[in-house]
Amino acid sequence: MGTCAPPNKASPAAFTENGDSTDKEILMNRLLLLSAAVLLTACGSGETDKIGRASTVFNILGKNDRIEVEGFDDPDVQGVACYISYAKKGGLKEMVNLEEDASDASVSCVQTASSISFDETAVRKPKEVFKHGASFAFKSRQIVRYYDPKRKTFAYLVYSDKIIQGSPKNSLSAVSCFGGGIPQTDGVQADTSGNLLAGACMISNPIENLDKR
């Protein structure tokens, strides 16, 4: 799934020997910051589906403040989809791309097929599976996937951050190989090809095989 992020943060303006920054350096830094803000605001959430919305505050000008709901499939874990709801600021500021959305967001991930399949070696490290801009001021919202090989469970964390300071507000959802669907086995077993069958999951390239090399 495609994601987008702001350009590298502009470094502080270089100072001359007398302590004053040159006009050219100031201008370049301002342009870099402005381009980063515009890019982040324009960023979409990648391959997601708009599920619905609920208005929370009526605005005379522009769209109402609202809660947006989107859904997407995990690109690396076949049979798992996530739904995210988040606050969206409307009004005049949204019309001119100057709004800043609240950090409140929630995520819920579910099994959407009779079985889940994934490459365990490929998912062992945390990965950002969703991201989009939440304000003109370098704020972004993202979902990061974590994998627990011991429990054969995926955890999806949603949170917001800024270039300078983020927010501690977050939401977590977990999907387990043993949480539902049609079980392949009652426990964890290896098939004839060396792959693992764990609950409703079919796991290729098991981590335990990689660790034995």
mmCIF file of C-alpha atoms in Angstrom:
data_model
loop_
_atom_site.group_PDB
_atom_site.id
_atom_site.type_symbol
_atom_site.label_atom_id
_atom_site.label_comp_id
_atom_site.label_asym_id
_atom_site.label_seq_id
_atom_site.Cartn_x
_atom_site.Cartn_y
_atom_site.Cartn_z
ATOM 1 C CA MET A 1 0.000 0.000 0.000
ATOM 2 C CA GLY A 2 1.372 3.330 -0.966
ATOM 3 C CA THR A 3 2.151 5.799 1.775
ATOM 4 C CA CYS A 4 3.452 9.302 1.832
ATOM 5 C CA ALA A 5 5.429 11.380 4.253
ATOM 6 C CA PRO A 6 6.785 14.910 4.407
ATOM 7 C CA PRO A 7 10.195 15.684 2.947
ATOM 8 C CA ASN A 8 13.177 15.661 5.262
ATOM 9 C CA LYS A 9 12.884 18.313 7.923
ATOM 10 C CA ALA A 10 14.699 21.492 6.996
ATOM 11 C CA SER A 11 17.767 22.072 9.111
ATOM 12 C CA PRO A 12 18.036 25.300 11.133
ATOM 13 C CA ALA A 13 19.369 28.208 9.163
ATOM 14 C CA ALA A 14 23.135 28.399 9.108
ATOM 15 C CA PHE A 15 24.513 31.368 11.004
ATOM 16 C CA THR A 16 27.282 33.676 9.955
ATOM 17 C CA GLU A 17 30.157 34.673 12.203
ATOM 18 C CA ASN A 18 28.325 37.735 13.523
ATOM 19 C CA GLY A 19 25.333 35.584 14.547
ATOM 20 C CA ASP A 20 22.961 36.771 11.790
ATOM 21 C CA SER A 21 21.355 34.427 9.282
ATOM 22 C CA THR A 22 21.466 35.532 5.671
ATOM 23 C CA ASP A 23 18.255 36.437 3.868
ATOM 24 C CA LYS A 24 18.911 33.722 1.300
ATOM 25 C CA GLU A 25 19.263 31.021 3.941
ATOM 26 C CA ILE A 26 16.094 32.157 5.701
ATOM 27 C CA LEU A 27 14.174 32.138 2.428
ATOM 28 C CA MET A 28 15.423 28.653 1.498
ATOM 29 C CA ASN A 29 14.414 27.231 4.872
ATOM 30 C CA ARG A 30 10.981 28.819 4.665
ATOM 31 C CA LEU A 31 10.460 27.401 1.187
ATOM 32 C CA LEU A 32 11.485 23.930 2.361
ATOM 33 C CA LEU A 33 9.108 24.095 5.309
ATOM 34 C CA LEU A 34 6.278 25.358 3.119
ATOM 35 C CA SER A 35 6.787 22.641 0.494
ATOM 36 C CA ALA A 36 6.844 19.988 3.218
ATOM 37 C CA ALA A 37 3.593 21.274 4.662
ATOM 38 C CA VAL A 38 1.862 21.371 1.282
ATOM 39 C CA LEU A 39 3.008 17.849 0.421
ATOM 40 C CA LEU A 40 1.906 16.412 3.753
ATOM 41 C CA THR A 41 -1.487 18.081 3.544
ATOM 42 C CA ALA A 42 -2.002 16.702 0.041
ATOM 43 C CA CYS A 43 -0.988 13.190 1.021
ATOM 44 C CA GLY A 44 -3.709 10.601 0.816
ATOM 45 C CA SER A 45 -3.979 7.385 2.772
ATOM 46 C CA GLY A 46 -2.950 5.116 -0.109
ATOM 47 C CA GLU A 47 -5.156 2.260 -1.249
ATOM 48 C CA THR A 48 -8.019 2.685 1.192
ATOM 49 C CA ASP A 49 -11.782 2.615 0.795
ATOM 50 C CA LYS A 50 -14.012 5.370 2.134
ATOM 51 C CA ILE A 51 -16.591 3.552 4.253
ATOM 52 C CA GLY A 52 -18.592 6.444 5.668
ATOM 53 C CA ARG A 53 -18.691 9.545 7.843
ATOM 54 C CA ALA A 54 -20.648 11.057 10.727
ATOM 55 C CA SER A 55 -21.014 14.834 11.187
ATOM 56 C CA THR A 56 -20.175 16.207 14.626
ATOM 57 C CA VAL A 57 -20.207 20.008 14.218
ATOM 58 C CA PHE A 58 -22.185 22.054 11.685
ATOM 59 C CA ASN A 59 -20.223 24.690 9.749
ATOM 60 C CA ILE A 60 -21.845 27.412 7.662
ATOM 61 C CA LEU A 61 -18.837 27.582 5.355
ATOM 62 C CA GLY A 62 -17.308 24.398 4.013
ATOM 63 C CA LYS A 63 -17.856 20.851 5.209
ATOM 64 C CA ASN A 64 -18.931 19.968 8.726
ATOM 65 C CA ASP A 65 -16.504 18.700 11.326
ATOM 66 C CA ARG A 66 -16.880 14.938 11.147
ATOM 67 C CA ILE A 67 -15.636 11.451 11.842
ATOM 68 C CA GLU A 68 -14.288 9.653 8.777
ATOM 69 C CA VAL A 69 -14.194 5.855 8.439
ATOM 70 C CA GLU A 70 -11.813 4.112 6.019
ATOM 71 C CA GLY A 71 -10.892 0.493 5.405
ATOM 72 C CA PHE A 72 -7.904 -1.233 3.819
ATOM 73 C CA ASP A 73 -6.377 -4.674 3.411
ATOM 74 C CA ASP A 74 -3.011 -5.444 4.964
ATOM 75 C CA PRO A 75 -0.751 -5.856 1.903
ATOM 76 C CA ASP A 76 1.464 -8.451 3.611
ATOM 77 C CA VAL A 77 -1.118 -10.467 5.545
ATOM 78 C CA GLN A 78 -3.701 -12.019 3.252
ATOM 79 C CA GLY A 79 -7.072 -12.297 4.964
ATOM 80 C CA VAL A 80 -6.737 -9.341 7.362
ATOM 81 C CA ALA A 81 -8.325 -5.914 6.926
ATOM 82 C CA CYS A 82 -8.280 -2.839 9.153
ATOM 83 C CA TYR A 83 -10.797 -0.054 9.701
ATOM 84 C CA ILE A 84 -9.761 3.344 10.996
ATOM 85 C CA SER A 85 -11.984 6.143 12.264
ATOM 86 C CA TYR A 86 -10.593 9.622 12.868
ATOM 87 C CA ALA A 87 -11.704 13.180 13.525
ATOM 88 C CA LYS A 88 -11.685 15.514 10.529
ATOM 89 C CA LYS A 89 -11.886 19.294 10.863
ATOM 90 C CA GLY A 90 -14.072 21.095 8.327
ATOM 91 C CA GLY A 91 -15.057 24.691 7.772
ATOM 92 C CA LEU A 92 -13.194 27.479 6.051
ATOM 93 C CA LYS A 93 -9.764 26.268 7.158
ATOM 94 C CA GLU A 94 -10.285 22.946 5.386
ATOM 95 C CA MET A 95 -11.225 24.791 2.206
ATOM 96 C CA VAL A 96 -7.813 26.506 2.179
ATOM 97 C CA ASN A 97 -5.895 23.493 3.559
ATOM 98 C CA LEU A 98 -5.061 25.142 6.893
ATOM 99 C CA GLU A 99 -7.027 22.846 9.206
ATOM 100 C CA GLU A 100 -5.443 20.688 11.891
ATOM 101 C CA ASP A 101 -7.305 17.492 12.760
ATOM 102 C CA ALA A 102 -7.536 16.228 16.322
ATOM 103 C CA SER A 103 -5.265 13.359 17.337
ATOM 104 C CA ASP A 104 -8.235 11.144 18.211
ATOM 105 C CA ALA A 105 -8.373 7.983 16.099
ATOM 106 C CA SER A 106 -9.399 4.363 16.518
ATOM 107 C CA VAL A 107 -8.442 1.200 14.646
ATOM 108 C CA SER A 108 -10.089 -2.211 14.452
ATOM 109 C CA CYS A 109 -8.595 -5.076 12.444
ATOM 110 C CA VAL A 110 -10.434 -8.283 11.573
ATOM 111 C CA GLN A 111 -10.022 -11.577 9.746
ATOM 112 C CA THR A 112 -11.841 -11.325 6.409
ATOM 113 C CA ALA A 113 -11.196 -14.772 4.919
ATOM 114 C CA SER A 114 -11.496 -18.377 6.035
ATOM 115 C CA SER A 115 -7.718 -18.477 6.490
ATOM 116 C CA ILE A 116 -4.856 -16.014 6.951
ATOM 117 C CA SER A 117 -1.608 -16.435 5.043
ATOM 118 C CA PHE A 118 1.675 -14.571 5.354
ATOM 119 C CA ASP A 119 5.447 -14.818 5.109
ATOM 120 C CA GLU A 120 6.633 -14.823 8.731
ATOM 121 C CA THR A 121 10.131 -13.623 7.885
ATOM 122 C CA ALA A 122 8.709 -10.661 5.957
ATOM 123 C CA VAL A 123 6.410 -9.498 8.785
ATOM 124 C CA ARG A 124 8.752 -9.967 11.739
ATOM 125 C CA LYS A 125 9.728 -6.270 11.819
ATOM 126 C CA PRO A 126 7.292 -3.398 12.509
ATOM 127 C CA LYS A 127 5.905 -1.807 9.364
ATOM 128 C CA GLU A 128 3.838 1.284 8.636
ATOM 129 C CA VAL A 129 0.760 0.113 6.732
ATOM 130 C CA PHE A 130 -1.240 3.366 6.692
ATOM 131 C CA LYS A 131 -0.327 7.050 6.712
ATOM 132 C CA HIS A 132 -1.813 10.366 5.716
ATOM 133 C CA GLY A 133 -1.454 14.035 6.515
ATOM 134 C CA ALA A 134 -3.612 15.411 9.336
ATOM 135 C CA SER A 135 -2.777 19.114 9.109
ATOM 136 C CA PHE A 136 -0.913 21.870 7.314
ATOM 137 C CA ALA A 137 1.543 21.958 10.253
ATOM 138 C CA PHE A 138 3.416 18.717 9.529
ATOM 139 C CA LYS A 139 1.014 16.491 11.466
ATOM 140 C CA SER A 140 0.448 12.951 10.228
ATOM 141 C CA ARG A 141 -1.571 9.927 11.303
ATOM 142 C CA GLN A 142 -0.307 6.390 10.810
ATOM 143 C CA ILE A 143 -0.919 2.746 11.609
ATOM 144 C CA VAL A 144 2.070 0.533 12.393
ATOM 145 C CA ARG A 145 1.809 -3.263 12.335
ATOM 146 C CA TYR A 146 3.705 -5.352 14.897
ATOM 147 C CA TYR A 147 4.031 -9.137 14.899
ATOM 148 C CA ASP A 148 4.245 -11.379 17.967
ATOM 149 C CA PRO A 149 5.814 -14.664 16.740
ATOM 150 C CA LYS A 150 5.345 -16.383 20.099
ATOM 151 C CA ARG A 151 1.560 -15.930 20.059
ATOM 152 C CA LYS A 152 1.154 -15.780 16.263
ATOM 153 C CA THR A 153 -0.654 -12.473 16.628
ATOM 154 C CA PHE A 154 -0.592 -9.134 14.803
ATOM 155 C CA ALA A 155 -1.011 -5.841 16.677
ATOM 156 C CA TYR A 156 -1.973 -2.648 14.817
ATOM 157 C CA LEU A 157 -1.208 0.684 16.512
ATOM 158 C CA VAL A 158 -2.658 4.015 15.338
ATOM 159 C CA TYR A 159 -1.236 7.335 16.538
ATOM 160 C CA SER A 160 -0.498 10.876 15.372
ATOM 161 C CA ASP A 161 2.778 12.742 15.369
ATOM 162 C CA LYS A 162 4.410 15.971 14.297
ATOM 163 C CA ILE A 163 7.930 16.826 13.228
ATOM 164 C CA ILE A 164 8.477 18.565 16.577
ATOM 165 C CA GLN A 165 6.147 16.769 18.994
ATOM 166 C CA GLY A 166 3.516 14.056 18.647
ATOM 167 C CA SER A 167 0.562 12.987 20.761
ATOM 168 C CA PRO A 168 0.345 10.138 23.298
ATOM 169 C CA LYS A 169 -3.198 9.368 22.140
ATOM 170 C CA ASN A 170 -3.353 5.955 20.505
ATOM 171 C CA SER A 171 -5.516 2.937 19.776
ATOM 172 C CA LEU A 172 -4.575 -0.723 19.343
ATOM 173 C CA SER A 173 -6.201 -3.695 17.634
ATOM 174 C CA ALA A 174 -4.962 -7.295 17.507
ATOM 175 C CA VAL A 175 -5.644 -10.233 15.185
ATOM 176 C CA SER A 176 -4.616 -13.726 16.299
ATOM 177 C CA CYS A 177 -4.183 -16.879 14.245
ATOM 178 C CA PHE A 178 -6.278 -18.563 16.928
ATOM 179 C CA GLY A 179 -8.952 -15.884 17.159
ATOM 180 C CA GLY A 180 -11.505 -17.155 14.640
ATOM 181 C CA GLY A 181 -12.081 -18.463 11.156
ATOM 182 C CA ILE A 182 -11.699 -22.064 10.092
ATOM 183 C CA PRO A 183 -8.772 -23.570 12.043
ATOM 184 C CA GLN A 184 -6.130 -25.409 10.047
ATOM 185 C CA THR A 185 -4.912 -27.091 13.253
ATOM 186 C CA ASP A 186 -5.527 -26.950 17.003
ATOM 187 C CA GLY A 187 -1.923 -25.885 17.603
ATOM 188 C CA VAL A 188 1.189 -25.100 15.594
ATOM 189 C CA GLN A 189 2.284 -27.803 13.176
ATOM 190 C CA ALA A 190 4.656 -28.023 10.227
ATOM 191 C CA ASP A 191 3.473 -29.375 6.898
ATOM 192 C CA THR A 192 5.510 -31.459 4.468
ATOM 193 C CA SER A 193 6.951 -28.356 2.758
ATOM 194 C CA GLY A 194 8.281 -26.855 5.997
ATOM 195 C CA ASN A 195 5.578 -24.220 6.333
ATOM 196 C CA LEU A 196 3.580 -23.815 9.534
ATOM 197 C CA LEU A 197 -0.120 -24.306 10.168
ATOM 198 C CA ALA A 198 -1.239 -22.333 13.220
ATOM 199 C CA GLY A 199 -4.942 -22.047 13.950
ATOM 200 C CA ALA A 200 -6.434 -20.277 10.944
ATOM 201 C CA CYS A 201 -3.018 -19.238 9.593
ATOM 202 C CA MET A 202 -0.860 -20.683 6.842
ATOM 203 C CA ILE A 203 2.666 -19.407 7.512
ATOM 204 C CA SER A 204 5.494 -19.553 4.980
ATOM 205 C CA ASN A 205 9.197 -18.995 5.723
ATOM 206 C CA PRO A 206 8.859 -19.531 9.496
ATOM 207 C CA ILE A 207 11.177 -17.461 11.683
ATOM 208 C CA GLU A 208 12.313 -20.566 13.556
ATOM 209 C CA ASN A 209 13.698 -21.983 10.310
ATOM 210 C CA LEU A 210 15.579 -18.745 9.651
ATOM 211 C CA ASP A 211 17.040 -18.724 13.174
ATOM 212 C CA LYS A 212 18.389 -22.258 12.720
ATOM 213 C CA ARG A 213 20.485 -21.299 9.700
#
